[in-house]
JSON list of C-alpha atoms in Angstrom, two decimals:
[
{"chain": "A", "resi": 1, "resn": "MET", "atom": "CA", "xyz": [0.00, 0.00, 0.00]},
{"chain": "A", "resi": 2, "resn": "PHE", "atom": "CA", "xyz": [1.18, 3.51, -0.79]},
{"chain": "A", "resi": 3, "resn": "SER", "atom": "CA", "xyz": [0.30, 4.62, 2.74]},
{"chain": "A", "resi": 4, "resn": "ASP", "atom": "CA", "xyz": [3.06, 2.29, 3.95]},
{"chain": "A", "resi": 5, "resn": "GLU", "atom": "CA", "xyz": [5.51, 4.24, 1.82]},
{"chain": "A", "resi": 6, "resn": "LEU", "atom": "CA", "xyz": [4.30, 7.51, 3.33]},
{"chain": "A", "resi": 7, "resn": "LYS", "atom": "CA", "xyz": [4.76, 6.03, 6.78]},
{"chain": "A", "resi": 8, "resn": "LYS", "atom": "CA", "xyz": [8.47, 5.66, 6.04]},
{"chain": "A", "resi": 9, "resn": "HIS", "atom": "CA", "xyz": [8.73, 9.43, 5.52]},
{"chain": "A", "resi": 10, "resn": "ARG", "atom": "CA", "xyz": [6.38, 10.43, 8.39]},
{"chain": "A", "resi": 11, "resn": "LEU", "atom": "CA", "xyz": [6.43, 14.06, 7.23]},
{"chain": "A", "resi": 12, "resn": "ILE", "atom": "CA", "xyz": [5.32, 15.49, 3.89]},
{"chain": "A", "resi": 13, "resn": "PRO", "atom": "CA", "xyz": [6.38, 19.04, 2.99]},
{"chain": "A", "resi": 14, "resn": "VAL", "atom": "CA", "xyz": [3.37, 20.87, 1.52]},
{"chain": "A", "resi": 15, "resn": "VAL", "atom": "CA", "xyz": [4.63, 23.37, -1.06]},
{"chain": "A", "resi": 16, "resn": "VAL", "atom": "CA", "xyz": [3.21, 26.46, -2.75]},
{"chain": "A", "resi": 17, "resn": "ILE", "atom": "CA", "xyz": [5.62, 27.41, -5.54]},
{"chain": "A", "resi": 18, "resn": "ASP", "atom": "CA", "xyz": [5.52, 30.58, -7.66]},
{"chain": "A", "resi": 19, "resn": "ASP", "atom": "CA", "xyz": [8.50, 30.06, -9.96]},
{"chain": "A", "resi": 20, "resn": "ALA", "atom": "CA", "xyz": [9.12, 26.75, -11.73]},
{"chain": "A", "resi": 21, "resn": "GLN", "atom": "CA", "xyz": [12.86, 27.43, -11.68]},
{"chain": "A", "resi": 22, "resn": "ASP", "atom": "CA", "xyz": [12.77, 26.97, -7.92]},
{"chain": "A", "resi": 23, "resn": "ALA", "atom": "CA", "xyz": [11.59, 23.36, -8.22]},
{"chain": "A", "resi": 24, "resn": "ALA", "atom": "CA", "xyz": [15.01, 21.77, -8.74]},
{"chain": "A", "resi": 25, "resn": "PRO", "atom": "CA", "xyz": [16.87, 23.54, -5.90]},
{"chain": "A", "resi": 26, "resn": "LEU", "atom": "CA", "xyz": [13.86, 23.02, -3.62]},
{"chain": "A", "resi": 27, "resn": "ALA", "atom": "CA", "xyz": [13.95, 19.28, -4.31]},
{"chain": "A", "resi": 28, "resn": "ASP", "atom": "CA", "xyz": [17.67, 19.32, -3.55]},
{"chain": "A", "resi": 29, "resn": "ALA", "atom": "CA", "xyz": [17.02, 21.01, -0.21]},
{"chain": "A", "resi": 30, "resn": "ILE", "atom": "CA", "xyz": [14.25, 18.59, 0.74]},
{"chain": "A", "resi": 31, "resn": "VAL", "atom": "CA", "xyz": [16.20, 15.45, -0.15]},
{"chain": "A", "resi": 32, "resn": "SER", "atom": "CA", "xyz": [19.51, 16.60, 1.34]},
{"chain": "A", "resi": 33, "resn": "GLY", "atom": "CA", "xyz": [17.61, 17.61, 4.47]},
{"chain": "A", "resi": 34, "resn": "GLY", "atom": "CA", "xyz": [16.51, 14.02, 4.89]},
{"chain": "A", "resi": 35, "resn": "LEU", "atom": "CA", "xyz": [13.03, 13.68, 3.37]},
{"chain": "A", "resi": 36, "resn": "GLY", "atom": "CA", "xyz": [12.00, 11.79, 0.25]},
{"chain": "A", "resi": 37, "resn": "CYS", "atom": "CA", "xyz": [8.45, 13.01, -0.28]},
{"chain": "A", "resi": 38, "resn": "VAL", "atom": "CA", "xyz": [6.76, 16.28, -1.26]},
{"chain": "A", "resi": 39, "resn": "GLU", "atom": "CA", "xyz": [3.27, 17.58, -2.04]},
{"chain": "A", "resi": 40, "resn": "ILE", "atom": "CA", "xyz": [3.11, 20.37, -4.62]},
{"chain": "A", "resi": 41, "resn": "THR", "atom": "CA", "xyz": [-0.19, 22.21, -4.27]},
{"chain": "A", "resi": 42, "resn": "LEU", "atom": "CA", "xyz": [-2.02, 23.21, -7.44]},
{"chain": "A", "resi": 43, "resn": "ARG", "atom": "CA", "xyz": [-2.47, 26.77, -6.20]},
{"chain": "A", "resi": 44, "resn": "THR", "atom": "CA", "xyz": [-0.22, 28.44, -8.76]},
{"chain": "A", "resi": 45, "resn": "SER", "atom": "CA", "xyz": [0.14, 28.39, -12.53]},
{"chain": "A", "resi": 46, "resn": "VAL", "atom": "CA", "xyz": [3.58, 26.74, -12.36]},
{"chain": "A", "resi": 47, "resn": "ALA", "atom": "CA", "xyz": [2.64, 23.87, -10.05]},
{"chain": "A", "resi": 48, "resn": "LEU", "atom": "CA", "xyz": [2.37, 21.26, -12.81]},
{"chain": "A", "resi": 49, "resn": "GLU", "atom": "CA", "xyz": [5.72, 22.27, -14.26]},
{"chain": "A", "resi": 50, "resn": "ALA", "atom": "CA", "xyz": [7.26, 22.01, -10.80]},
{"chain": "A", "resi": 51, "resn": "ILE", "atom": "CA", "xyz": [5.79, 18.52, -10.39]},
{"chain": "A", "resi": 52, "resn": "LYS", "atom": "CA", "xyz": [7.22, 17.52, -13.76]},
{"chain": "A", "resi": 53, "resn": "THR", "atom": "CA", "xyz": [10.68, 18.78, -12.81]},
{"chain": "A", "resi": 54, "resn": "MET", "atom": "CA", "xyz": [10.76, 17.05, -9.43]},
{"chain": "A", "resi": 55, "resn": "ALA", "atom": "CA", "xyz": [9.22, 13.83, -10.76]},
{"chain": "A", "resi": 56, "resn": "LYS", "atom": "CA", "xyz": [12.30, 13.25, -12.93]},
{"chain": "A", "resi": 57, "resn": "ARG", "atom": "CA", "xyz": [14.23, 12.44, -9.78]},
{"chain": "A", "resi": 58, "resn": "THR", "atom": "CA", "xyz": [14.35, 8.94, -8.36]},
{"chain": "A", "resi": 59, "resn": "ASP", "atom": "CA", "xyz": [15.03, 10.00, -4.77]},
{"chain": "A", "resi": 60, "resn": "ILE", "atom": "CA", "xyz": [11.79, 11.87, -4.06]},
{"chain": "A", "resi": 61, "resn": "VAL", "atom": "CA", "xyz": [8.12, 10.88, -4.28]},
{"chain": "A", "resi": 62, "resn": "VAL", "atom": "CA", "xyz": [6.13, 13.77, -5.73]},
{"chain": "A", "resi": 63, "resn": "GLY", "atom": "CA", "xyz": [2.41, 14.26, -5.22]},
{"chain": "A", "resi": 64, "resn": "ALA", "atom": "CA", "xyz": [-0.13, 16.92, -6.11]},
{"chain": "A", "resi": 65, "resn": "GLY", "atom": "CA", "xyz": [-2.18, 18.75, -3.50]},
{"chain": "A", "resi": 66, "resn": "THR", "atom": "CA", "xyz": [-5.24, 21.01, -3.58]},
{"chain": "A", "resi": 67, "resn": "VAL", "atom": "CA", "xyz": [-6.63, 18.82, -6.35]},
{"chain": "A", "resi": 68, "resn": "LEU", "atom": "CA", "xyz": [-10.29, 19.76, -6.75]},
{"chain": "A", "resi": 69, "resn": "ASN", "atom": "CA", "xyz": [-11.47, 17.72, -9.73]},
{"chain": "A", "resi": 70, "resn": "ILE", "atom": "CA", "xyz": [-10.69, 14.89, -12.13]},
{"chain": "A", "resi": 71, "resn": "GLU", "atom": "CA", "xyz": [-9.21, 17.20, -14.76]},
{"chain": "A", "resi": 72, "resn": "GLN", "atom": "CA", "xyz": [-6.60, 18.48, -12.31]},
{"chain": "A", "resi": 73, "resn": "ALA", "atom": "CA", "xyz": [-5.84, 14.96, -11.17]},
{"chain": "A", "resi": 74, "resn": "LYS", "atom": "CA", "xyz": [-5.29, 13.83, -14.76]},
{"chain": "A", "resi": 75, "resn": "ALA", "atom": "CA", "xyz": [-2.97, 16.76, -15.44]},
{"chain": "A", "resi": 76, "resn": "ALA", "atom": "CA", "xyz": [-1.00, 16.09, -12.26]},
{"chain": "A", "resi": 77, "resn": "VAL", "atom": "CA", "xyz": [-0.57, 12.40, -13.04]},
{"chain": "A", "resi": 78, "resn": "ASP", "atom": "CA", "xyz": [0.39, 13.19, -16.64]},
{"chain": "A", "resi": 79, "resn": "ASN", "atom": "CA", "xyz": [3.18, 15.38, -15.26]},
{"chain": "A", "resi": 80, "resn": "GLY", "atom": "CA", "xyz": [4.51, 12.71, -12.93]},
{"chain": "A", "resi": 81, "resn": "SER", "atom": "CA", "xyz": [2.50, 13.00, -9.72]},
{"chain": "A", "resi": 82, "resn": "ARG", "atom": "CA", "xyz": [2.49, 9.68, -7.87]},
{"chain": "A", "resi": 83, "resn": "PHE", "atom": "CA", "xyz": [-0.33, 10.54, -5.48]},
{"chain": "A", "resi": 84, "resn": "ILE", "atom": "CA", "xyz": [-3.24, 12.96, -5.21]},
{"chain": "A", "resi": 85, "resn": "VAL", "atom": "CA", "xyz": [-4.31, 14.99, -2.18]},
{"chain": "A", "resi": 86, "resn": "SER", "atom": "CA", "xyz": [-7.63, 16.83, -2.10]},
{"chain": "A", "resi": 87, "resn": "PRO", "atom": "CA", "xyz": [-8.89, 19.32, 0.51]},
{"chain": "A", "resi": 88, "resn": "GLY", "atom": "CA", "xyz": [-12.32, 17.66, 0.52]},
{"chain": "A", "resi": 89, "resn": "MET", "atom": "CA", "xyz": [-14.08, 14.38, -0.13]},
{"chain": "A", "resi": 90, "resn": "SER", "atom": "CA", "xyz": [-15.07, 14.19, -3.81]},
{"chain": "A", "resi": 91, "resn": "VAL", "atom": "CA", "xyz": [-16.54, 10.79, -4.63]},
{"chain": "A", "resi": 92, "resn": "SER", "atom": "CA", "xyz": [-15.99, 11.23, -8.39]},
{"chain": "A", "resi": 93, "resn": "LEU", "atom": "CA", "xyz": [-12.35, 12.22, -7.89]},
{"chain": "A", "resi": 94, "resn": "VAL", "atom": "CA", "xyz": [-11.71, 9.29, -5.57]},
{"chain": "A", "resi": 95, "resn": "GLU", "atom": "CA", "xyz": [-13.37, 6.87, -7.98]},
{"chain": "A", "resi": 96, "resn": "TRP", "atom": "CA", "xyz": [-11.25, 8.12, -10.88]},
{"chain": "A", "resi": 97, "resn": "CYS", "atom": "CA", "xyz": [-8.05, 7.75, -8.86]},
{"chain": "A", "resi": 98, "resn": "LEU", "atom": "CA", "xyz": [-8.92, 4.24, -7.72]},
{"chain": "A", "resi": 99, "resn": "LYS", "atom": "CA", "xyz": [-9.89, 3.21, -11.25]},
{"chain": "A", "resi": 100, "resn": "ASN", "atom": "CA", "xyz": [-6.50, 4.44, -12.50]},
{"chain": "A", "resi": 101, "resn": "ASN", "atom": "CA", "xyz": [-4.48, 3.02, -9.59]},
{"chain": "A", "resi": 102, "resn": "VAL", "atom": "CA", "xyz": [-3.50, 6.47, -8.32]},
{"chain": "A", "resi": 103, "resn": "PRO", "atom": "CA", "xyz": [-3.20, 6.74, -4.52]},
{"chain": "A", "resi": 104, "resn": "VAL", "atom": "CA", "xyz": [-5.58, 9.44, -3.29]},
{"chain": "A", "resi": 105, "resn": "PHE", "atom": "CA", "xyz": [-6.02, 11.11, 0.08]},
{"chain": "A", "resi": 106, "resn": "PRO", "atom": "CA", "xyz": [-9.21, 13.19, 0.30]},
{"chain": "A", "resi": 107, "resn": "GLY", "atom": "CA", "xyz": [-9.65, 15.74, 3.05]},
{"chain": "A", "resi": 108, "resn": "CYS", "atom": "CA", "xyz": [-12.13, 14.58, 5.68]},
{"chain": "A", "resi": 109, "resn": "ALA", "atom": "CA", "xyz": [-13.33, 16.81, 8.50]},
{"chain": "A", "resi": 110, "resn": "THR", "atom": "CA", "xyz": [-16.32, 14.85, 9.82]},
{"chain": "A", "resi": 111, "resn": "PRO", "atom": "CA", "xyz": [-17.37, 11.27, 10.57]},
{"chain": "A", "resi": 112, "resn": "THR", "atom": "CA", "xyz": [-19.76, 11.45, 7.61]},
{"chain": "A", "resi": 113, "resn": "GLU", "atom": "CA", "xyz": [-16.92, 12.25, 5.20]},
{"chain": "A", "resi": 114, "resn": "ILE", "atom": "CA", "xyz": [-14.78, 9.47, 6.63]},
{"chain": "A", "resi": 115, "resn": "GLN", "atom": "CA", "xyz": [-17.63, 7.01, 6.10]},
{"chain": "A", "resi": 116, "resn": "LEU", "atom": "CA", "xyz": [-17.99, 8.20, 2.50]},
{"chain": "A", "resi": 117, "resn": "ALA", "atom": "CA", "xyz": [-14.28, 7.55, 2.00]},
{"chain": "A", "resi": 118, "resn": "LEU", "atom": "CA", "xyz": [-14.64, 4.07, 3.48]},
{"chain": "A", "resi": 119, "resn": "GLU", "atom": "CA", "xyz": [-17.60, 3.31, 1.23]},
{"chain": "A", "resi": 120, "resn": "ALA", "atom": "CA", "xyz": [-15.54, 4.44, -1.77]},
{"chain": "A", "resi": 121, "resn": "GLY", "atom": "CA", "xyz": [-12.88, 1.88, -0.86]},
{"chain": "A", "resi": 122, "resn": "LEU", "atom": "CA", "xyz": [-10.28, 4.02, 0.92]},
{"chain": "A", "resi": 123, "resn": "ARG", "atom": "CA", "xyz": [-8.50, 3.26, 4.16]},
{"chain": "A", "resi": 124, "resn": "THR", "atom": "CA", "xyz": [-6.33, 6.37, 4.47]},
{"chain": "A", "resi": 125, "resn": "VAL", "atom": "CA", "xyz": [-7.65, 9.95, 4.48]},
{"chain": "A", "resi": 126, "resn": "LYS", "atom": "CA", "xyz": [-6.33, 13.43, 5.03]},
{"chain": "A", "resi": 127, "resn": "PHE", "atom": "CA", "xyz": [-7.57, 15.03, 8.28]},
{"chain": "A", "resi": 128, "resn": "PHE", "atom": "CA", "xyz": [-7.89, 18.68, 7.30]},
{"chain": "A", "resi": 129, "resn": "PRO", "atom": "CA", "xyz": [-7.63, 21.34, 8.62]},
{"chain": "A", "resi": 130, "resn": "ALA", "atom": "CA", "xyz": [-6.27, 19.44, 11.60]},
{"chain": "A", "resi": 131, "resn": "GLU", "atom": "CA", "xyz": [-5.66, 22.11, 14.22]},
{"chain": "A", "resi": 132, "resn": "GLN", "atom": "CA", "xyz": [-8.78, 24.09, 13.37]},
{"chain": "A", "resi": 133, "resn": "LEU", "atom": "CA", "xyz": [-10.89, 20.93, 13.73]},
{"chain": "A", "resi": 134, "resn": "GLY", "atom": "CA", "xyz": [-9.70, 20.19, 17.24]},
{"chain": "A", "resi": 135, "resn": "GLY", "atom": "CA", "xyz": [-6.24, 18.82, 16.66]},
{"chain": "A", "resi": 136, "resn": "VAL", "atom": "CA", "xyz": [-4.87, 15.76, 18.41]},
{"chain": "A", "resi": 137, "resn": "LYS", "atom": "CA", "xyz": [-7.89, 15.43, 20.71]},
{"chain": "A", "resi": 138, "resn": "MET", "atom": "CA", "xyz": [-10.37, 15.35, 17.83]},
{"chain": "A", "resi": 139, "resn": "LEU", "atom": "CA", "xyz": [-8.24, 13.00, 15.75]},
{"chain": "A", "resi": 140, "resn": "THR", "atom": "CA", "xyz": [-7.84, 10.60, 18.67]},
{"chain": "A", "resi": 141, "resn": "THR", "atom": "CA", "xyz": [-11.62, 10.50, 19.06]},
{"chain": "A", "resi": 142, "resn": "LEU", "atom": "CA", "xyz": [-12.17, 9.87, 15.35]},
{"chain": "A", "resi": 143, "resn": "GLY", "atom": "CA", "xyz": [-9.54, 7.15, 15.41]},
{"chain": "A", "resi": 144, "resn": "SER", "atom": "CA", "xyz": [-11.27, 5.37, 18.27]},
{"chain": "A", "resi": 145, "resn": "VAL", "atom": "CA", "xyz": [-14.47, 5.22, 16.20]},
{"chain": "A", "resi": 146, "resn": "PHE", "atom": "CA", "xyz": [-12.89, 4.46, 12.82]},
{"chain": "A", "resi": 147, "resn": "GLN", "atom": "CA", "xyz": [-10.32, 1.93, 13.95]},
{"chain": "A", "resi": 148, "resn": "THR", "atom": "CA", "xyz": [-9.45, 0.65, 10.47]},
{"chain": "A", "resi": 149, "resn": "VAL", "atom": "CA", "xyz": [-8.80, 4.14, 9.08]},
{"chain": "A", "resi": 150, "resn": "GLN", "atom": "CA", "xyz": [-5.36, 5.71, 8.79]},
{"chain": "A", "resi": 151, "resn": "PHE", "atom": "CA", "xyz": [-4.95, 9.47, 8.86]},
{"chain": "A", "resi": 152, "resn": "MET", "atom": "CA", "xyz": [-2.69, 12.09, 7.32]},
{"chain": "A", "resi": 153, "resn": "PRO", "atom": "CA", "xyz": [-3.32, 15.24, 9.38]},
{"chain": "A", "resi": 154, "resn": "THR", "atom": "CA", "xyz": [-2.55, 18.53, 7.65]},
{"chain": "A", "resi": 155, "resn": "GLY", "atom": "CA", "xyz": [-3.26, 22.13, 8.58]},
{"chain": "A", "resi": 156, "resn": "GLY", "atom": "CA", "xyz": [-1.60, 23.89, 11.49]},
{"chain": "A", "resi": 157, "resn": "ILE", "atom": "CA", "xyz": [1.05, 21.21, 11.94]},
{"chain": "A", "resi": 158, "resn": "THR", "atom": "CA", "xyz": [4.31, 22.61, 13.32]},
{"chain": "A", "resi": 159, "resn": "SER", "atom": "CA", "xyz": [7.51, 21.27, 14.79]},
{"chain": "A", "resi": 160, "resn": "GLU", "atom": "CA", "xyz": [5.95, 21.89, 18.21]},
{"chain": "A", "resi": 161, "resn": "ASN", "atom": "CA", "xyz": [2.93, 19.60, 17.74]},
{"chain": "A", "resi": 162, "resn": "LEU", "atom": "CA", "xyz": [4.27, 17.18, 15.11]},
{"chain": "A", "resi": 163, "resn": "GLU", "atom": "CA", "xyz": [5.32, 14.49, 17.57]},
{"chain": "A", "resi": 164, "resn": "ASP", "atom": "CA", "xyz": [1.93, 14.61, 19.30]},
{"chain": "A", "resi": 165, "resn": "TYR", "atom": "CA", "xyz": [0.22, 13.78, 16.01]},
{"chain": "A", "resi": 166, "resn": "LEU", "atom": "CA", "xyz": [2.71, 11.10, 15.05]},
{"chain": "A", "resi": 167, "resn": "ALA", "atom": "CA", "xyz": [2.21, 9.46, 18.45]},
{"chain": "A", "resi": 168, "resn": "ILE", "atom": "CA", "xyz": [-1.32, 8.56, 17.36]},
{"chain": "A", "resi": 169, "resn": "LYS", "atom": "CA", "xyz": [-1.15, 4.95, 16.16]},
{"chain": "A", "resi": 170, "resn": "GLN", "atom": "CA", "xyz": [-3.35, 5.53, 13.10]},
{"chain": "A", "resi": 171, "resn": "VAL", "atom": "CA", "xyz": [-1.39, 8.51, 11.77]},
{"chain": "A", "resi": 172, "resn": "VAL", "atom": "CA", "xyz": [0.77, 7.44, 8.81]},
{"chain": "A", "resi": 173, "resn": "ALA", "atom": "CA", "xyz": [2.31, 10.85, 8.14]},
{"chain": "A", "resi": 174, "resn": "CYS", "atom": "CA", "xyz": [1.73, 14.56, 8.68]},
{"chain": "A", "resi": 175, "resn": "GLY", "atom": "CA", "xyz": [1.61, 17.26, 6.05]},
{"chain": "A", "resi": 176, "resn": "GLY", "atom": "CA", "xyz": [3.25, 20.56, 6.91]},
{"chain": "A", "resi": 177, "resn": "SER", "atom": "CA", "xyz": [4.36, 23.77, 5.25]},
{"chain": "A", "resi": 178, "resn": "TRP", "atom": "CA", "xyz": [6.34, 25.45, 8.02]},
{"chain": "A", "resi": 179, "resn": "MET", "atom": "CA", "xyz": [9.63, 23.96, 6.81]},
{"chain": "A", "resi": 180, "resn": "VAL", "atom": "CA", "xyz": [9.01, 24.98, 3.17]},
{"chain": "A", "resi": 181, "resn": "GLN", "atom": "CA", "xyz": [7.57, 28.45, 3.70]},
{"chain": "A", "resi": 182, "resn": "SER", "atom": "CA", "xyz": [6.62, 30.25, 0.49]},
{"chain": "A", "resi": 183, "resn": "GLN", "atom": "CA", "xyz": [8.66, 33.32, 1.39]},
{"chain": "A", "resi": 184, "resn": "TRP", "atom": "CA", "xyz": [11.77, 31.17, 1.79]},
{"chain": "A", "resi": 185, "resn": "ILE", "atom": "CA", "xyz": [11.16, 29.60, -1.62]},
{"chain": "A", "resi": 186, "resn": "ARG", "atom": "CA", "xyz": [10.50, 32.98, -3.29]},
{"chain": "A", "resi": 187, "resn": "ASN", "atom": "CA", "xyz": [13.67, 34.41, -1.75]},
{"chain": "A", "resi": 188, "resn": "ARG", "atom": "CA", "xyz": [15.59, 31.24, -2.63]},
{"chain": "A", "resi": 189, "resn": "ARG", "atom": "CA", "xyz": [16.55, 30.59, 0.97]},
{"chain": "A", "resi": 190, "resn": "PHE", "atom": "CA", "xyz": [17.03, 26.91, 0.27]},
{"chain": "A", "resi": 191, "resn": "SER", "atom": "CA", "xyz": [19.72, 26.52, 2.92]},
{"chain": "A", "resi": 192, "resn": "ILE", "atom": "CA", "xyz": [17.15, 27.53, 5.57]},
{"chain": "A", "resi": 193, "resn": "ILE", "atom": "CA", "xyz": [14.70, 24.97, 4.19]},
{"chain": "A", "resi": 194, "resn": "HIS", "atom": "CA", "xyz": [17.40, 22.30, 4.27]},
{"chain": "A", "resi": 195, "resn": "ASP", "atom": "CA", "xyz": [18.36, 23.15, 7.84]},
{"chain": "A", "resi": 196, "resn": "GLU", "atom": "CA", "xyz": [14.76, 23.18, 9.12]},
{"chain": "A", "resi": 197, "resn": "ILE", "atom": "CA", "xyz": [13.95, 19.86, 7.48]},
{"chain": "A", "resi": 198, "resn": "GLN", "atom": "CA", "xyz": [17.15, 18.34, 8.83]},
{"chain": "A", "resi": 199, "resn": "ARG", "atom": "CA", "xyz": [16.32, 19.61, 12.32]},
{"chain": "A", "resi": 200, "resn": "VAL", "atom": "CA", "xyz": [12.83, 18.09, 12.22]},
{"chain": "A", "resi": 201, "resn": "VAL", "atom": "CA", "xyz": [14.04, 14.79, 10.77]},
{"chain": "A", "resi": 202, "resn": "LYS", "atom": "CA", "xyz": [16.47, 14.48, 13.68]},
{"chain": "A", "resi": 203, "resn": "LEU", "atom": "CA", "xyz": [13.57, 14.99, 16.08]},
{"chain": "A", "resi": 204, "resn": "LEU", "atom": "CA", "xyz": [11.77, 12.03, 14.54]},
{"chain": "A", "resi": 205, "resn": "HIS", "atom": "CA", "xyz": [14.66, 9.61, 14.94]}
]
């Protein structure tokens, strides 16, 4: 299962990128910092190009985030995305991904959405926005009800609360943007990104 691969990484940098030329040095910073996974959000016009650039590497698993519909999912996969992350639970999007053997992690904020994901055939969902929904306490409660579900909490995750989330048995990985801040990417402060990722990776081992 692809969720097992995510569990190896434990942390997924969630990236908003404005200049496609930053994709290569950003990938360098992420990998050299100690992570082998990244989610490029489709929030900018260069996101697909950035995915294509990073996907050429063999040392990083590249996924697409903020995927809202099937058309975006197709475009992301065509450019090398190996997994799809959506902010909400779209049955049609999930069905397309499953039909095409593309790992997909829809955002689920309620028990109803989690049940929809289960009915669609999923066992791993994105818990989003994690902190705003009640954080570790809420996720622990959901996990006690949906004991076969694995979670990827995203939204408000920081180095301060990361270990609390990862301590939950059903959490496979956390998504976070604090170590790949957009201003650092825009200003090409890739050494800072490397150092922050390296610092967090050391915390996890």
